[in-house]
Amino acid sequence: MFPVLYAVFMSSVLPPFPQPQEPVDPPRLLEVEPGPGEPCLRADAARNRARLLEAAARLIAEHGVAGVTMEAVAAAAQVGKGTVFRRFGDRTGLLMALLDHSGRQLQADFLGGPPPLGPGAPPLERLRAFGVAVLYRSAEQLELQLAAQPEPTRRYAHPAYQALRTHVVMLLRQILPDGDCDLLSHPLMAYLDPGLIHHLTRQRGMPMERLETGWTDLVARVTGTEPPR
Amino acid sequence: MFPVLYAVFMSSVLPPFPQPQEPVDPPRLLEVEPGPGEPCLRADAARNRARLLEAAARLIAEHGVAGVTMEAVAAAAQVGKGTVFRRFGDRTGLLMALLDHSGRQLQADFLGGPPPLGPGAPPLERLRAFGVAVLYRSAEQLELQLAAQPEPTRRYAHPAYQALRTHVVMLLRQILPDGDCDLLSHPLMAYLDPGLIHHLTRQRGMPMERLETGWTDLVARVTGTEPPR
DNA sequence: CAACTAAACGGACCTCGGTCCGGATCGTAT
DNA sequence: ATACGATCCGGACCGAGGTCCGTTTAGTTG
């Protein structure tokens, strides 16, 4: 539960990142900068947002994700139920917000961190590293990742998903200038789906090492390159 | 809506296929034979099952999948709400039951139908044909397929999913005796996910033809074979 | 045909996600 | 300091999925 609490800690201490309001689209992972034009939250709203995230993290630690009821969170944060929904849109939005910190971290790593994840390494190596990173990140927060999954209709259009996939597409284009990288990115992303990881590791007892070599194998096949070593 | 109604028609006229009771696992697509030991439904139960499926199909035709409320279905079938849940376990189970007919049809086709889908053709061709068949079947019943999706925790373990995946694994093993076909099957299956098809065709406006060539391309890459023509 | 049992039935009931709107509050302009 | 409008708050309310359990009924046995 440490990662969650840490994320929340950061969320409450750093200047609150405004959550979009109108058609509440969850944490836009792509914009690293809050942007100057972003409508900043009112003081009370920001305070309540932090308290809600903290309360949610506490509930997860105590009763698991299933214990994160919108009413329970509201009560634990001593806030009205409506407030939770206004801030996060829906339950999924709240859960995604809890994952926001590690998501930004990951994105920062592959956008500007050190190789092989970040720029500098050849794209094929970056792609391998990317998969491994996502794999382990998901495995660490499996329960939360599973619960935060949006319904299938919105999943693929969701900013958080798109952010990751866009990166895969970029790398693929460098490796396969002539391939339909937009399409090819999907089976690659699917291999990293938290639901699949859950199934393979928890329900079928596969060790993470096998998933890892499975990823490099898949990457090699899809890109038509030689597997490493 | 024709396919749904047809499926229901068949379901009501043919001897009712017993739905497992205890830990309600949805239509086991793999068993073509009801089996002799199967606990047959009581007469009234079978009658109500048929009425419920018919009512559900009618509701879909009239108000779309969103109109399929468990209470609405119960009322339309002039049956108690508890009966719906006893028979189908949950909403997903009911929706899956509506897809049961086309699912069995598909399975029969690739298990015992004519080539290239059925046995007789080389495994690579069968795999290509399989993907195309699943692709178009999903596209036809997209709305229902989407709504019938189980939650991510159960999805990969679900019999209906396993039935299809097992077939892919079998074909893959014939093509790649040395590959980790169990793992490789997953990204292939993922490409055929109704949610993805919905996203690509409805939200991003891709024509089915592109998805189709995308499939053959993916198969060629994963199997390390030459794309056809 | 009567008795009996396992199965099925039905609908009240519970929980939880999500909506709504009158009232309180913050930030600002004067 | 005061007034004002945009924003936010809270909790009553609603709908739908899912559970429970007392009652009914189908099928079987003697």
PDB file of N, CA, C and O in Angstrom, chain A residues 146 149 152-153 155-157 162 165 176 179-180 182-184 186-187 190-191 193 195-196 198-200 203-204 206 210-211 214 217-218 221-222, chain B residues 146 149 152-153 155-157 162 165 176 179-180 182-184 186-187 190-191 193 195-196 198-200 203-204 206 210-211 214 217-218 221-222:
ATOM      1  N   LEU A 146      -6.819  -2.835 -11.499  1.00  0.00           N
ATOM      2  CA  LEU A 146      -7.993  -3.567 -11.962  1.00  0.00           C
ATOM      3  C   LEU A 146      -9.264  -2.784 -11.692  1.00  0.00           C
ATOM      4  O   LEU A 146     -10.124  -2.649 -12.550  1.00  0.00           O
ATOM      5  N   GLN A 149     -10.083   0.298 -13.895  1.00  0.00           N
ATOM      6  CA  GLN A 149     -10.345   0.117 -15.321  1.00  0.00           C
ATOM      7  C   GLN A 149     -11.699   0.706 -15.716  1.00  0.00           C
ATOM      8  O   GLN A 149     -12.720   0.343 -15.139  1.00  0.00           O
ATOM      9  N   PRO A 152     -15.400  -0.971 -20.955  1.00  0.00           N
ATOM     10  CA  PRO A 152     -14.758  -1.265 -22.237  1.00  0.00           C
ATOM     11  C   PRO A 152     -15.003  -0.225 -23.322  1.00  0.00           C
ATOM     12  O   PRO A 152     -14.175  -0.061 -24.217  1.00  0.00           O
ATOM     13  N   THR A 153     -16.124   0.475 -23.241  1.00  0.00           N
ATOM     14  CA  THR A 153     -16.426   1.460 -24.288  1.00  0.00           C
ATOM     15  C   THR A 153     -15.453   2.631 -24.257  1.00  0.00           C
ATOM     16  O   THR A 153     -15.185   3.244 -25.282  1.00  0.00           O
ATOM     17  N   ARG A 155     -12.405   2.606 -22.512  1.00  0.00           N
ATOM     18  CA  ARG A 155     -11.045   2.235 -22.161  1.00  0.00           C
ATOM     19  C   ARG A 155     -10.007   2.698 -23.170  1.00  0.00           C
ATOM     20  O   ARG A 155      -9.017   3.334 -22.821  1.00  0.00           O
ATOM     21  N   TYR A 156     -10.235   2.391 -24.422  1.00  0.00           N
ATOM     22  CA  TYR A 156      -9.223   2.670 -25.428  1.00  0.00           C
ATOM     23  C   TYR A 156      -9.110   4.146 -25.754  1.00  0.00           C
ATOM     24  O   TYR A 156      -8.114   4.600 -26.288  1.00  0.00           O
ATOM     25  N   ALA A 157     -10.146   4.899 -25.461  1.00  0.00           N
ATOM     26  CA  ALA A 157     -10.123   6.325 -25.759  1.00  0.00           C
ATOM     27  C   ALA A 157      -9.609   7.129 -24.571  1.00  0.00           C
ATOM     28  O   ALA A 157      -9.376   8.329 -24.676  1.00  0.00           O
ATOM     29  N   GLN A 162      -4.192   6.245 -23.841  1.00  0.00           N
ATOM     30  CA  GLN A 162      -3.641   6.854 -25.055  1.00  0.00           C
ATOM     31  C   GLN A 162      -2.219   7.330 -24.854  1.00  0.00           C
ATOM     32  O   GLN A 162      -1.378   7.237 -25.758  1.00  0.00           O
ATOM     33  N   ARG A 165      -0.021   4.330 -25.155  1.00  0.00           N
ATOM     34  CA  ARG A 165      -0.044   3.766 -26.502  1.00  0.00           C
ATOM     35  C   ARG A 165       0.663   4.682 -27.493  1.00  0.00           C
ATOM     36  O   ARG A 165       1.386   4.217 -28.378  1.00  0.00           O
ATOM     37  N   LEU A 176       9.683   0.373 -37.422  1.00  0.00           N
ATOM     38  CA  LEU A 176       8.993  -0.124 -38.618  1.00  0.00           C
ATOM     39  C   LEU A 176       8.364   1.029 -39.390  1.00  0.00           C
ATOM     40  O   LEU A 176       7.142   1.213 -39.332  1.00  0.00           O
ATOM     41  N   GLY A 179       5.302  -0.118 -41.365  1.00  0.00           N
ATOM     42  CA  GLY A 179       4.224  -0.925 -40.801  1.00  0.00           C
ATOM     43  C   GLY A 179       3.033  -0.073 -40.382  1.00  0.00           C
ATOM     44  O   GLY A 179       3.143   1.150 -40.287  1.00  0.00           O
ATOM     45  N   ASP A 180       1.905  -0.715 -40.162  1.00  0.00           N
ATOM     46  CA  ASP A 180       0.726  -0.014 -39.643  1.00  0.00           C
ATOM     47  C   ASP A 180       0.861   0.053 -38.120  1.00  0.00           C
ATOM     48  O   ASP A 180       0.199  -0.668 -37.383  1.00  0.00           O
ATOM     49  N   ASP A 182       0.000   2.125 -35.884  1.00  0.00           N
ATOM     50  CA  ASP A 182      -1.164   2.496 -35.102  1.00  0.00           C
ATOM     51  C   ASP A 182      -1.934   1.240 -34.692  1.00  0.00           C
ATOM     52  O   ASP A 182      -2.357   1.110 -33.546  1.00  0.00           O
ATOM     53  N   LEU A 183      -2.073   0.317 -35.625  1.00  0.00           N
ATOM     54  CA  LEU A 183      -2.767  -0.931 -35.312  1.00  0.00           C
ATOM     55  C   LEU A 183      -1.886  -1.860 -34.484  1.00  0.00           C
ATOM     56  O   LEU A 183      -2.335  -2.475 -33.514  1.00  0.00           O
ATOM     57  N   LEU A 184      -0.634  -1.960 -34.878  1.00  0.00           N
ATOM     58  CA  LEU A 184       0.260  -2.908 -34.204  1.00  0.00           C
ATOM     59  C   LEU A 184       0.443  -2.574 -32.724  1.00  0.00           C
ATOM     60  O   LEU A 184       0.735  -3.452 -31.911  1.00  0.00           O
ATOM     61  N   HIS A 186      -1.706  -1.912 -30.611  1.00  0.00           N
ATOM     62  CA  HIS A 186      -2.771  -2.433 -29.745  1.00  0.00           C
ATOM     63  C   HIS A 186      -2.484  -3.809 -29.160  1.00  0.00           C
ATOM     64  O   HIS A 186      -2.620  -3.988 -27.942  1.00  0.00           O
ATOM     65  N   PRO A 187      -2.087  -4.786 -29.973  1.00  0.00           N
ATOM     66  CA  PRO A 187      -1.754  -6.067 -29.348  1.00  0.00           C
ATOM     67  C   PRO A 187      -0.588  -5.937 -28.366  1.00  0.00           C
ATOM     68  O   PRO A 187      -0.560  -6.646 -27.358  1.00  0.00           O
ATOM     69  N   ALA A 190      -2.025  -4.578 -25.266  1.00  0.00           N
ATOM     70  CA  ALA A 190      -2.904  -5.573 -24.652  1.00  0.00           C
ATOM     71  C   ALA A 190      -2.114  -6.554 -23.800  1.00  0.00           C
ATOM     72  O   ALA A 190      -2.606  -7.050 -22.785  1.00  0.00           O
ATOM     73  N   TYR A 191      -0.905  -6.830 -24.214  1.00  0.00           N
ATOM     74  CA  TYR A 191      -0.079  -7.752 -23.438  1.00  0.00           C
ATOM     75  C   TYR A 191       0.207  -7.185 -22.056  1.00  0.00           C
ATOM     76  O   TYR A 191       0.466  -7.930 -21.114  1.00  0.00           O
ATOM     77  N   ASP A 193      -1.939  -5.358 -20.313  1.00  0.00           N
ATOM     78  CA  ASP A 193      -3.206  -5.097 -19.629  1.00  0.00           C
ATOM     79  C   ASP A 193      -3.202  -5.679 -18.222  1.00  0.00           C
ATOM     80  O   ASP A 193      -2.908  -6.861 -18.026  1.00  0.00           O
ATOM     81  N   GLY A 195      -5.560  -6.589 -16.379  1.00  0.00           N
ATOM     82  CA  GLY A 195      -6.437  -7.750 -16.279  1.00  0.00           C
ATOM     83  C   GLY A 195      -5.723  -9.020 -16.706  1.00  0.00           C
ATOM     84  O   GLY A 195      -5.851 -10.068 -16.068  1.00  0.00           O
ATOM     85  N   LEU A 196      -4.953  -8.924 -17.769  1.00  0.00           N
ATOM     86  CA  LEU A 196      -4.212 -10.088 -18.251  1.00  0.00           C
ATOM     87  C   LEU A 196      -3.113 -10.476 -17.265  1.00  0.00           C
ATOM     88  O   LEU A 196      -2.939 -11.652 -16.938  1.00  0.00           O
ATOM     89  N   HIS A 198      -3.076  -9.948 -14.146  1.00  0.00           N
ATOM     90  CA  HIS A 198      -3.746 -10.563 -13.011  1.00  0.00           C
ATOM     91  C   HIS A 198      -4.073 -12.024 -13.301  1.00  0.00           C
ATOM     92  O   HIS A 198      -3.827 -12.918 -12.491  1.00  0.00           O
ATOM     93  N   HIS A 199      -4.637 -12.248 -14.466  1.00  0.00           N
ATOM     94  CA  HIS A 199      -5.022 -13.607 -14.824  1.00  0.00           C
ATOM     95  C   HIS A 199      -3.809 -14.534 -14.854  1.00  0.00           C
ATOM     96  O   HIS A 199      -3.822 -15.624 -14.275  1.00  0.00           O
ATOM     97  N   LEU A 200      -2.783 -14.111 -15.519  1.00  0.00           N
ATOM     98  CA  LEU A 200      -1.619 -14.985 -15.706  1.00  0.00           C
ATOM     99  C   LEU A 200      -0.873 -15.237 -14.398  1.00  0.00           C
ATOM    100  O   LEU A 200      -0.472 -16.367 -14.118  1.00  0.00           O
ATOM    101  N   GLN A 203      -4.149 -16.077 -11.282  1.00  0.00           N
ATOM    102  CA  GLN A 203      -5.056 -17.193 -11.517  1.00  0.00           C
ATOM    103  C   GLN A 203      -4.348 -18.383 -12.148  1.00  0.00           C
ATOM    104  O   GLN A 203      -4.783 -19.510 -12.000  1.00  0.00           O
ATOM    105  N   ARG A 204      -3.267 -18.134 -12.865  1.00  0.00           N
ATOM    106  CA  ARG A 204      -2.572 -19.249 -13.503  1.00  0.00           C
ATOM    107  C   ARG A 204      -1.179 -19.455 -12.961  1.00  0.00           C
ATOM    108  O   ARG A 204      -0.445 -20.330 -13.425  1.00  0.00           O
ATOM    109  N   MET A 206       1.702 -17.924 -13.138  1.00  0.00           N
ATOM    110  CA  MET A 206       2.953 -17.715 -13.881  1.00  0.00           C
ATOM    111  C   MET A 206       3.849 -16.732 -13.131  1.00  0.00           C
ATOM    112  O   MET A 206       3.360 -15.761 -12.559  1.00  0.00           O
ATOM    113  N   ARG A 210       8.440 -15.032 -16.605  1.00  0.00           N
ATOM    114  CA  ARG A 210       7.919 -15.568 -17.862  1.00  0.00           C
ATOM    115  C   ARG A 210       7.190 -14.487 -18.654  1.00  0.00           C
ATOM    116  O   ARG A 210       7.326 -14.392 -19.871  1.00  0.00           O
ATOM    117  N   LEU A 211       6.418 -13.677 -17.952  1.00  0.00           N
ATOM    118  CA  LEU A 211       5.739 -12.579 -18.644  1.00  0.00           C
ATOM    119  C   LEU A 211       6.775 -11.663 -19.293  1.00  0.00           C
ATOM    120  O   LEU A 211       6.593 -11.179 -20.403  1.00  0.00           O
ATOM    121  N   GLY A 214       8.210 -13.219 -22.232  1.00  0.00           N
ATOM    122  CA  GLY A 214       7.123 -13.212 -23.199  1.00  0.00           C
ATOM    123  C   GLY A 214       7.034 -11.875 -23.915  1.00  0.00           C
ATOM    124  O   GLY A 214       6.785 -11.826 -25.121  1.00  0.00           O
ATOM    125  N   ASP A 217       9.911 -11.476 -26.363  1.00  0.00           N
ATOM    126  CA  ASP A 217       9.630 -12.358 -27.492  1.00  0.00           C
ATOM    127  C   ASP A 217       8.591 -11.730 -28.414  1.00  0.00           C
ATOM    128  O   ASP A 217       8.771 -11.668 -29.640  1.00  0.00           O
ATOM    129  N   LEU A 218       7.522 -11.234 -27.797  1.00  0.00           N
ATOM    130  CA  LEU A 218       6.462 -10.613 -28.595  1.00  0.00           C
ATOM    131  C   LEU A 218       7.000  -9.426 -29.377  1.00  0.00           C
ATOM    132  O   LEU A 218       6.725  -9.270 -30.577  1.00  0.00           O
ATOM    133  N   ARG A 221       9.019 -10.573 -32.310  1.00  0.00           N
ATOM    134  CA  ARG A 221       8.190 -11.089 -33.403  1.00  0.00           C
ATOM    135  C   ARG A 221       7.488  -9.965 -34.149  1.00  0.00           C
ATOM    136  O   ARG A 221       7.501  -9.902 -35.378  1.00  0.00           O
ATOM    137  N   VAL A 222       6.868  -9.073 -33.403  1.00  0.00           N
ATOM    138  CA  VAL A 222       6.106  -8.007 -34.049  1.00  0.00           C
ATOM    139  C   VAL A 222       7.014  -7.090 -34.860  1.00  0.00           C
ATOM    140  O   VAL A 222       6.655  -6.651 -35.961  1.00  0.00           O
TER     141      VAL A 222
ATOM    142  N   LEU B 146     -20.283  -5.768 -26.300  1.00  0.00           N
ATOM    143  CA  LEU B 146     -19.692  -4.837 -25.347  1.00  0.00           C
ATOM    144  C   LEU B 146     -20.362  -4.954 -23.989  1.00  0.00           C
ATOM    145  O   LEU B 146     -19.703  -5.022 -22.951  1.00  0.00           O
ATOM    146  N   GLN B 149     -19.561  -8.036 -21.771  1.00  0.00           N
ATOM    147  CA  GLN B 149     -18.190  -8.218 -21.271  1.00  0.00           C
ATOM    148  C   GLN B 149     -18.167  -8.332 -19.746  1.00  0.00           C
ATOM    149  O   GLN B 149     -18.664  -7.468 -19.052  1.00  0.00           O
ATOM    150  N   PRO B 152     -13.051  -7.155 -15.692  1.00  0.00           N
ATOM    151  CA  PRO B 152     -11.694  -7.542 -16.086  1.00  0.00           C
ATOM    152  C   PRO B 152     -11.107  -8.700 -15.284  1.00  0.00           C
ATOM    153  O   PRO B 152     -10.279  -9.448 -15.807  1.00  0.00           O
ATOM    154  N   THR B 153     -11.547  -8.862 -14.050  1.00  0.00           N
ATOM    155  CA  THR B 153     -10.987  -9.941 -13.228  1.00  0.00           C
ATOM    156  C   THR B 153     -11.366 -11.314 -13.758  1.00  0.00           C
ATOM    157  O   THR B 153     -10.620 -12.279 -13.589  1.00  0.00           O
ATOM    158  N   ARG B 155     -12.666 -11.897 -16.963  1.00  0.00           N
ATOM    159  CA  ARG B 155     -12.724 -11.972 -18.409  1.00  0.00           C
ATOM    160  C   ARG B 155     -11.871 -13.078 -18.988  1.00  0.00           C
ATOM    161  O   ARG B 155     -12.335 -13.901 -19.778  1.00  0.00           O
ATOM    162  N   TYR B 156     -10.612 -13.119 -18.588  1.00  0.00           N
ATOM    163  CA  TYR B 156      -9.687 -14.058 -19.213  1.00  0.00           C
ATOM    164  C   TYR B 156      -9.940 -15.493 -18.768  1.00  0.00           C
ATOM    165  O   TYR B 156      -9.531 -16.429 -19.429  1.00  0.00           O
ATOM    166  N   ALA B 157     -10.600 -15.657 -17.652  1.00  0.00           N
ATOM    167  CA  ALA B 157     -10.860 -17.006 -17.156  1.00  0.00           C
ATOM    168  C   ALA B 157     -12.204 -17.525 -17.652  1.00  0.00           C
ATOM    169  O   ALA B 157     -12.538 -18.689 -17.458  1.00  0.00           O
ATOM    170  N   GLN B 162     -11.994 -18.565 -23.072  1.00  0.00           N
ATOM    171  CA  GLN B 162     -11.056 -19.677 -23.112  1.00  0.00           C
ATOM    172  C   GLN B 162     -11.290 -20.570 -24.322  1.00  0.00           C
ATOM    173  O   GLN B 162     -10.345 -21.092 -24.924  1.00  0.00           O
ATOM    174  N   ARG B 165      -9.674 -18.871 -27.227  1.00  0.00           N
ATOM    175  CA  ARG B 165      -8.227 -18.799 -27.075  1.00  0.00           C
ATOM    176  C   ARG B 165      -7.583 -20.179 -27.227  1.00  0.00           C
ATOM    177  O   ARG B 165      -6.525 -20.323 -27.837  1.00  0.00           O
ATOM    178  N   LEU B 176       4.063 -22.920 -34.660  1.00  0.00           N
ATOM    179  CA  LEU B 176       5.286 -22.597 -33.909  1.00  0.00           C
ATOM    180  C   LEU B 176       5.504 -23.606 -32.790  1.00  0.00           C
ATOM    181  O   LEU B 176       5.264 -23.293 -31.618  1.00  0.00           O
ATOM    182  N   GLY B 179       7.457 -22.093 -29.874  1.00  0.00           N
ATOM    183  CA  GLY B 179       7.140 -20.805 -29.268  1.00  0.00           C
ATOM    184  C   GLY B 179       6.315 -20.971 -28.001  1.00  0.00           C
ATOM    185  O   GLY B 179       5.765 -22.040 -27.737  1.00  0.00           O
ATOM    186  N   ASP B 180       6.232 -19.921 -27.217  1.00  0.00           N
ATOM    187  CA  ASP B 180       5.372 -19.935 -26.027  1.00  0.00           C
ATOM    188  C   ASP B 180       3.962 -19.558 -26.473  1.00  0.00           C
ATOM    189  O   ASP B 180       3.492 -18.446 -26.261  1.00  0.00           O
ATOM    190  N   ASP B 182       1.045 -20.334 -25.530  1.00  0.00           N
ATOM    191  CA  ASP B 182       0.071 -19.969 -24.513  1.00  0.00           C
ATOM    192  C   ASP B 182       0.093 -18.461 -24.286  1.00  0.00           C
ATOM    193  O   ASP B 182      -0.958 -17.819 -24.198  1.00  0.00           O
ATOM    194  N   LEU B 183       1.283 -17.900 -24.242  1.00  0.00           N
ATOM    195  CA  LEU B 183       1.386 -16.444 -24.065  1.00  0.00           C
ATOM    196  C   LEU B 183       1.073 -15.708 -25.354  1.00  0.00           C
ATOM    197  O   LEU B 183       0.362 -14.703 -25.355  1.00  0.00           O
ATOM    198  N   LEU B 184       1.589 -16.198 -26.448  1.00  0.00           N
ATOM    199  CA  LEU B 184       1.404 -15.495 -27.723  1.00  0.00           C
ATOM    200  C   LEU B 184      -0.063 -15.396 -28.120  1.00  0.00           C
ATOM    201  O   LEU B 184      -0.455 -14.494 -28.853  1.00  0.00           O
ATOM    202  N   HIS B 186      -2.462 -14.505 -26.411  1.00  0.00           N
ATOM    203  CA  HIS B 186      -3.169 -13.375 -25.793  1.00  0.00           C
ATOM    204  C   HIS B 186      -3.177 -12.098 -26.620  1.00  0.00           C
ATOM    205  O   HIS B 186      -4.242 -11.513 -26.827  1.00  0.00           O
ATOM    206  N   PRO B 187      -2.027 -11.659 -27.099  1.00  0.00           N
ATOM    207  CA  PRO B 187      -2.094 -10.471 -27.960  1.00  0.00           C
ATOM    208  C   PRO B 187      -2.930 -10.709 -29.217  1.00  0.00           C
ATOM    209  O   PRO B 187      -3.591  -9.777 -29.688  1.00  0.00           O
ATOM    210  N   ALA B 190      -6.432 -10.384 -28.145  1.00  0.00           N
ATOM    211  CA  ALA B 190      -6.716  -8.990 -27.789  1.00  0.00           C
ATOM    212  C   ALA B 190      -7.065  -8.164 -29.021  1.00  0.00           C
ATOM    213  O   ALA B 190      -7.863  -7.240 -28.948  1.00  0.00           O
ATOM    214  N   TYR B 191      -6.455  -8.507 -30.133  1.00  0.00           N
ATOM    215  CA  TYR B 191      -6.742  -7.769 -31.360  1.00  0.00           C
ATOM    216  C   TYR B 191      -8.204  -7.933 -31.757  1.00  0.00           C
ATOM    217  O   TYR B 191      -8.771  -7.090 -32.444  1.00  0.00           O
ATOM    218  N   ASP B 193     -10.699  -8.174 -29.603  1.00  0.00           N
ATOM    219  CA  ASP B 193     -11.562  -7.719 -28.509  1.00  0.00           C
ATOM    220  C   ASP B 193     -12.650  -6.770 -29.003  1.00  0.00           C
ATOM    221  O   ASP B 193     -12.366  -5.789 -29.694  1.00  0.00           O
ATOM    222  N   GLY B 195     -14.232  -4.510 -27.544  1.00  0.00           N
ATOM    223  CA  GLY B 195     -13.972  -3.138 -27.120  1.00  0.00           C
ATOM    224  C   GLY B 195     -13.027  -2.436 -28.079  1.00  0.00           C
ATOM    225  O   GLY B 195     -13.239  -1.260 -28.429  1.00  0.00           O
ATOM    226  N   LEU B 196     -12.017  -3.137 -28.514  1.00  0.00           N
ATOM    227  CA  LEU B 196     -11.061  -2.544 -29.458  1.00  0.00           C
ATOM    228  C   LEU B 196     -11.718  -2.313 -30.810  1.00  0.00           C
ATOM    229  O   LEU B 196     -11.558  -1.256 -31.422  1.00  0.00           O
ATOM    230  N   HIS B 198     -14.791  -1.816 -31.392  1.00  0.00           N
ATOM    231  CA  HIS B 198     -15.675  -0.661 -31.234  1.00  0.00           C
ATOM    232  C   HIS B 198     -14.896   0.640 -31.319  1.00  0.00           C
ATOM    233  O   HIS B 198     -15.282   1.583 -32.016  1.00  0.00           O
ATOM    234  N   HIS B 199     -13.791   0.689 -30.601  1.00  0.00           N
ATOM    235  CA  HIS B 199     -12.986   1.904 -30.590  1.00  0.00           C
ATOM    236  C   HIS B 199     -12.493   2.249 -31.995  1.00  0.00           C
ATOM    237  O   HIS B 199     -12.628   3.387 -32.452  1.00  0.00           O
ATOM    238  N   LEU B 200     -11.926   1.270 -32.666  1.00  0.00           N
ATOM    239  CA  LEU B 200     -11.319   1.538 -33.965  1.00  0.00           C
ATOM    240  C   LEU B 200     -12.354   1.891 -35.026  1.00  0.00           C
ATOM    241  O   LEU B 200     -12.150   2.812 -35.819  1.00  0.00           O
ATOM    242  N   GLN B 203     -15.233   4.829 -32.972  1.00  0.00           N
ATOM    243  CA  GLN B 203     -14.683   6.072 -32.430  1.00  0.00           C
ATOM    244  C   GLN B 203     -13.592   6.650 -33.315  1.00  0.00           C
ATOM    245  O   GLN B 203     -13.354   7.843 -33.312  1.00  0.00           O
ATOM    246  N   ARG B 204     -12.912   5.794 -34.083  1.00  0.00           N
ATOM    247  CA  ARG B 204     -11.841   6.321 -34.922  1.00  0.00           C
ATOM    248  C   ARG B 204     -12.121   6.135 -36.399  1.00  0.00           C
ATOM    249  O   ARG B 204     -11.312   6.493 -37.252  1.00  0.00           O
ATOM    250  N   MET B 206     -12.259   3.677 -38.527  1.00  0.00           N
ATOM    251  CA  MET B 206     -11.538   2.790 -39.436  1.00  0.00           C
ATOM    252  C   MET B 206     -12.507   1.832 -40.124  1.00  0.00           C
ATOM    253  O   MET B 206     -13.441   1.348 -39.497  1.00  0.00           O
ATOM    254  N   ARG B 210      -9.491  -2.477 -43.032  1.00  0.00           N
ATOM    255  CA  ARG B 210      -8.180  -2.202 -42.446  1.00  0.00           C
ATOM    256  C   ARG B 210      -7.923  -3.115 -41.252  1.00  0.00           C
ATOM    257  O   ARG B 210      -6.830  -3.642 -41.083  1.00  0.00           O
ATOM    258  N   LEU B 211      -8.945  -3.312 -40.451  1.00  0.00           N
ATOM    259  CA  LEU B 211      -8.791  -4.234 -39.324  1.00  0.00           C
ATOM    260  C   LEU B 211      -8.445  -5.626 -39.838  1.00  0.00           C
ATOM    261  O   LEU B 211      -7.624  -6.333 -39.252  1.00  0.00           O
ATOM    262  N   GLY B 214      -5.001  -5.739 -40.998  1.00  0.00           N
ATOM    263  CA  GLY B 214      -4.215  -5.632 -39.770  1.00  0.00           C
ATOM    264  C   GLY B 214      -4.070  -6.990 -39.099  1.00  0.00           C
ATOM    265  O   GLY B 214      -3.004  -7.327 -38.587  1.00  0.00           O
ATOM    266  N   ASP B 217      -1.686  -9.182 -41.088  1.00  0.00           N
ATOM    267  CA  ASP B 217      -0.337  -8.660 -40.849  1.00  0.00           C
ATOM    268  C   ASP B 217       0.166  -9.116 -39.475  1.00  0.00           C
ATOM    269  O   ASP B 217       1.281  -9.631 -39.356  1.00  0.00           O
ATOM    270  N   LEU B 218      -0.661  -8.958 -38.484  1.00  0.00           N
ATOM    271  CA  LEU B 218      -0.269  -9.353 -37.130  1.00  0.00           C
ATOM    272  C   LEU B 218       0.062 -10.841 -37.071  1.00  0.00           C
ATOM    273  O   LEU B 218       1.078 -11.249 -36.493  1.00  0.00           O
ATOM    274  N   ARG B 221       3.403 -11.519 -38.640  1.00  0.00           N
ATOM    275  CA  ARG B 221       4.519 -11.094 -37.790  1.00  0.00           C
ATOM    276  C   ARG B 221       4.711 -12.052 -36.621  1.00  0.00           C
ATOM    277  O   ARG B 221       5.818 -12.504 -36.332  1.00  0.00           O
ATOM    278  N   VAL B 222       3.621 -12.358 -35.939  1.00  0.00           N
ATOM    279  CA  VAL B 222       3.743 -13.202 -34.752  1.00  0.00           C
ATOM    280  C   VAL B 222       4.243 -14.596 -35.115  1.00  0.00           C
ATOM    281  O   VAL B 222       5.050 -15.186 -34.402  1.00  0.00           O
TER     282      VAL B 222
END
